[in-house]
Coordinates of C-alpha atoms and ligand atoms in Angstrom, one line a residue:
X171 CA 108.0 9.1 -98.0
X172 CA 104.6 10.8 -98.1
X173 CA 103.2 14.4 -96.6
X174 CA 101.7 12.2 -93.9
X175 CA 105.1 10.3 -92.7
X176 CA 106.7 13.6 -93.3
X177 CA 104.2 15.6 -90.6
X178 CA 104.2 12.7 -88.4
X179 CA 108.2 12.8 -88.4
X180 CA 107.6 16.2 -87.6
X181 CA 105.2 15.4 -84.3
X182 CA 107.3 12.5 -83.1
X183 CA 110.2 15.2 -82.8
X184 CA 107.7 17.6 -80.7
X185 CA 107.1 14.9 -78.4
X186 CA 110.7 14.1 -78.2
X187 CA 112.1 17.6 -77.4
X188 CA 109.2 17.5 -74.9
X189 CA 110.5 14.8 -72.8
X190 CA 113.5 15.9 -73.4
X191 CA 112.9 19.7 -71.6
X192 CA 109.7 18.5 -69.5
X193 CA 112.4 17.6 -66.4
X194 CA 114.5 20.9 -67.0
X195 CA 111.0 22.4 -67.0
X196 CA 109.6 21.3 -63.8
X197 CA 112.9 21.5 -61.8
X198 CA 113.3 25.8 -63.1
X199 CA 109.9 26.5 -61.6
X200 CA 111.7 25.9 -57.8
X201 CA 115.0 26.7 -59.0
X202 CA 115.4 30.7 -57.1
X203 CA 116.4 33.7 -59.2
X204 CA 118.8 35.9 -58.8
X205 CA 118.5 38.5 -61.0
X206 CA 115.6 38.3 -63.7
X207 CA 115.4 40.2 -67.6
X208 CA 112.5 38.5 -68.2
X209 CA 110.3 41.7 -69.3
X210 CA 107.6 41.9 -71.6
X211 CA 110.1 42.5 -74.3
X212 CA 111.1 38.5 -73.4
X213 CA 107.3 37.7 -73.2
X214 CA 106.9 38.6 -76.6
X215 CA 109.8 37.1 -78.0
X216 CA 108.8 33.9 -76.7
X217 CA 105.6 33.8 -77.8
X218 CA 106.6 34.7 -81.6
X219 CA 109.1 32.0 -81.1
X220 CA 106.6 29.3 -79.7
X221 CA 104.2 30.2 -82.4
X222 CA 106.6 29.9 -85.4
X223 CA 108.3 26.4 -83.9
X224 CA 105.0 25.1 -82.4
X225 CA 101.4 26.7 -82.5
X226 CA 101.8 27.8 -87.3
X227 CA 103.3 24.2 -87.6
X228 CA 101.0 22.2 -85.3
X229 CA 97.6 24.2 -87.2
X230 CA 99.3 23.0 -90.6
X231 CA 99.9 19.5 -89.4
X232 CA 96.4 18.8 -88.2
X233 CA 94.0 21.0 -90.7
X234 CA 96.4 21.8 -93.7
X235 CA 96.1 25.3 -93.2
X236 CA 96.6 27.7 -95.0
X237 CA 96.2 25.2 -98.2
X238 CA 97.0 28.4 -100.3
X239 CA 101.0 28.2 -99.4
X240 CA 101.4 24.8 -100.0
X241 CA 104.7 23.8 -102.3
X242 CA 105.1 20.3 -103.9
X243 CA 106.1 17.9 -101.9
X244 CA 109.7 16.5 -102.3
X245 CA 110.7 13.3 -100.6
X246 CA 114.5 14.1 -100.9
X247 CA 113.9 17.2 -99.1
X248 CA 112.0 15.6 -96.6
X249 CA 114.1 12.3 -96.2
X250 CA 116.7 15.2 -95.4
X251 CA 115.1 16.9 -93.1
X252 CA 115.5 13.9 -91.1
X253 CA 118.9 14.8 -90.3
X254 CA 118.7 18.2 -88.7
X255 CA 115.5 16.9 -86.9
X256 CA 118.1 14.0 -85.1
X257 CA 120.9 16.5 -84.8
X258 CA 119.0 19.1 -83.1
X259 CA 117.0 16.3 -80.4
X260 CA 120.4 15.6 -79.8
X261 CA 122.0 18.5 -79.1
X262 CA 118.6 19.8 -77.1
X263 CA 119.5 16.8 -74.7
X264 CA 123.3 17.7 -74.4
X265 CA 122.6 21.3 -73.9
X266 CA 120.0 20.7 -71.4
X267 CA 122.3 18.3 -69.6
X268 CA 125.2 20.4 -69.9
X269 CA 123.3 23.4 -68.6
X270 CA 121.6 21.9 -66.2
X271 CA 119.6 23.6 -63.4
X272 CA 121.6 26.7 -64.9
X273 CA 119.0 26.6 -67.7
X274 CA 115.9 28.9 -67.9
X275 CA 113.7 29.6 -71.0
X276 CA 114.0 33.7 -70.5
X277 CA 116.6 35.5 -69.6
X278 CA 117.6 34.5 -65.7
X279 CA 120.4 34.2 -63.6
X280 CA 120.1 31.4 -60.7
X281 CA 121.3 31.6 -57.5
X282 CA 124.7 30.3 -57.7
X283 CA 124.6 30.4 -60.6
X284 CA 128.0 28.7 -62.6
X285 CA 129.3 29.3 -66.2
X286 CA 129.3 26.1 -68.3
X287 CA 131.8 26.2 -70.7
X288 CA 132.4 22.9 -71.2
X289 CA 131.1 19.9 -73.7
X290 CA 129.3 21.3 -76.2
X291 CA 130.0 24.6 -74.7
X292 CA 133.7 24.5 -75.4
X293 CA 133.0 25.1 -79.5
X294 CA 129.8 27.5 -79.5
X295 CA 128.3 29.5 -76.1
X296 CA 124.8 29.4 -77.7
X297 CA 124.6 25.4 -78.8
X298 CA 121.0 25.4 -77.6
X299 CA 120.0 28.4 -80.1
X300 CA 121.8 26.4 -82.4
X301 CA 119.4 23.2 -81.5
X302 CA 116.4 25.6 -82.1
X303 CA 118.1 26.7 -85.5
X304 CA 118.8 23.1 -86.8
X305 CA 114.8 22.5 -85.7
X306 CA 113.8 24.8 -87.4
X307 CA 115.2 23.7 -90.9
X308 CA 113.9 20.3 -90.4
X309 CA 110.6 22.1 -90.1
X310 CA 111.3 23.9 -93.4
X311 CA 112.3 20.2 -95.0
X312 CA 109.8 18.5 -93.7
X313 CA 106.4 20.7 -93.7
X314 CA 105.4 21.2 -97.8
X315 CA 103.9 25.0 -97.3
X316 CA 105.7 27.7 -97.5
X317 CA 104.1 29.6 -94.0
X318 CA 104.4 26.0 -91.9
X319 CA 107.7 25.3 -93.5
X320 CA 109.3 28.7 -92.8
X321 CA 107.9 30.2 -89.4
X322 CA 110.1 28.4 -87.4
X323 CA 113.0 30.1 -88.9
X324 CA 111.3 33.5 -89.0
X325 CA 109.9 33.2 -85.2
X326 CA 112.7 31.5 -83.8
X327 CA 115.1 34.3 -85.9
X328 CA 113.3 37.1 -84.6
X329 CA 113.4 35.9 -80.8
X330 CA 117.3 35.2 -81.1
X331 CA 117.7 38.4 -83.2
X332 CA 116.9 40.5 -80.3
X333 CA 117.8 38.1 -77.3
X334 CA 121.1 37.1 -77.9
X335 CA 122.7 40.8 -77.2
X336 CA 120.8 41.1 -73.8
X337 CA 122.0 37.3 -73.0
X338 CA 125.8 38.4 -73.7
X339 CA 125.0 41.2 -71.7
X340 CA 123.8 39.6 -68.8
X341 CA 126.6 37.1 -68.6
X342 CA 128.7 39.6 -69.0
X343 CA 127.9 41.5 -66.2
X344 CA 127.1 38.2 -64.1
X345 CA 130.7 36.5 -64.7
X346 CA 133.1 40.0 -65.7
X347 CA 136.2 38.4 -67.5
X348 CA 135.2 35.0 -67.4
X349 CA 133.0 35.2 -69.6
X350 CA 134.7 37.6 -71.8
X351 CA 137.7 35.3 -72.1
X352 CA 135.3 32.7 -73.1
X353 CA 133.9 34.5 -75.2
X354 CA 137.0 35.5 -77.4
X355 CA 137.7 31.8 -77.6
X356 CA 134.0 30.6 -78.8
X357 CA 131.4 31.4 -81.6
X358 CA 127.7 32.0 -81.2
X359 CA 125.9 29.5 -83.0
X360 CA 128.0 27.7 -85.6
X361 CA 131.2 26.4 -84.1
X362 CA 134.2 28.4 -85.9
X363 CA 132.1 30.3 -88.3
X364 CA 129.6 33.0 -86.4
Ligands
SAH102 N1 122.1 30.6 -74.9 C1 122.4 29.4 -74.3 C2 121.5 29.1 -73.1 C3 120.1 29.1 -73.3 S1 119.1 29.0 -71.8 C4 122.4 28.3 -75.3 O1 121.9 28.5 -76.4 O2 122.8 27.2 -75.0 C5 119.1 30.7 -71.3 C6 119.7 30.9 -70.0 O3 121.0 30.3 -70.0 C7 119.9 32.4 -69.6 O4 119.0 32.7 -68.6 C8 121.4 32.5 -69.2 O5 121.4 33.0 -67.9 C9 121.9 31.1 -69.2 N2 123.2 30.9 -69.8 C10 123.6 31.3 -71.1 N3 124.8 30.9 -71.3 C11 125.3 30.2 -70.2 C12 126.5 29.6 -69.9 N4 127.5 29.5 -70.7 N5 126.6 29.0 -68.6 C13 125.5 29.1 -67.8 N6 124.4 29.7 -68.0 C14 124.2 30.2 -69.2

């Protein structure tokens, strides 16, 4: 394992979570909404998010910057980053499956739209966040700098930090006791645990 197979590990799992949500991405632009709390607020929160998991990472990958964070390079670390990096492609293509034309990358509710509980959704009611987290600590294995390795987890913490409330919320309203039964009998993001 060397920096170079490491960052290209890192790319090939970009493209991959691309393919993965390009479909789910095409198909929500016609999908109609029925009630929207995508507001600047969201905006933001999805830029900070895309810039931490995509646009810090990407810069490192292709120019090295910023050469003054860089830590050694491990290859344990990075062989193990390997692992979240699968597990979280995988569970990106389960959730977007599971989900479905449900799915939206703010804060939406469809028209007609339908509570998934099931599959994946059965143990944790935020298995997608979860994806984003398990991504973001392949980043932090994989990338050797400390700002590349570590702004996935700071800009992908921040948007769920002050999204996940407002998405409770919103299904709460949306689905009443349904989704307050579900959610005494699920976690957020690790199943059993938070
Ligand atoms: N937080 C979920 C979904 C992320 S996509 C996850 O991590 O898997 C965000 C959209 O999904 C929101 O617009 C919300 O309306 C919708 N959503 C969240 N939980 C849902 C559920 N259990 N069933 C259907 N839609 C859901």
């Amino acid at each position: 394992m060397t920096v170079a197979i490491a960052k290209a590990i890192w790319l090939a799992c970009v493209i991959a979570w691309w393919i993965i949500r390009y479909p789910h991405e095409r198909r929500a632009r016609t999908a109609a909404v029925a009630r929207s709390g995508r507001d600047a607020g969201e905006w933001i929160l999805l830029v900070v998010s895309l810039a931490g998991l995509g646009i810090v990472p990407m810069i490192f990958v292709f120019t090295g910057f910023p050469r003054i964070a860089d830590r050694a390079f491990m290859p344990a670390l990075a062989w193990a980053g390997i692992v979240p990096s699968l597990a979280s492609l995988w569970l990106f293509y389960w959730t977007h499956r599971e989900l479905g034309r449900n799915w939206s990358v703010s804060l939406e509710v469809r028209d007609q739209h339908r509570l998934v509980t099931s599959g994946v959704y059965r143990y944790v009611r935020h298995p997608m966040y979860s994806a984003f987290f398990l991504w973001a600590v392949a980043q932090g294995l994989l990338l050797p700098n400390w700002v590349a390795g570590l702004s996935g987890l700071i800009g992908f913490g921040i948007l769920f930090w002050f999204r996940v409330g407002r998405e409770e919320r919103l299904m709460l309203e949306t689905f009443g006791e349904e989704y307050r039964a579900y959610m005494a009998r699920t976690a957020r993001v690790v199943p059993w645990i938070y």
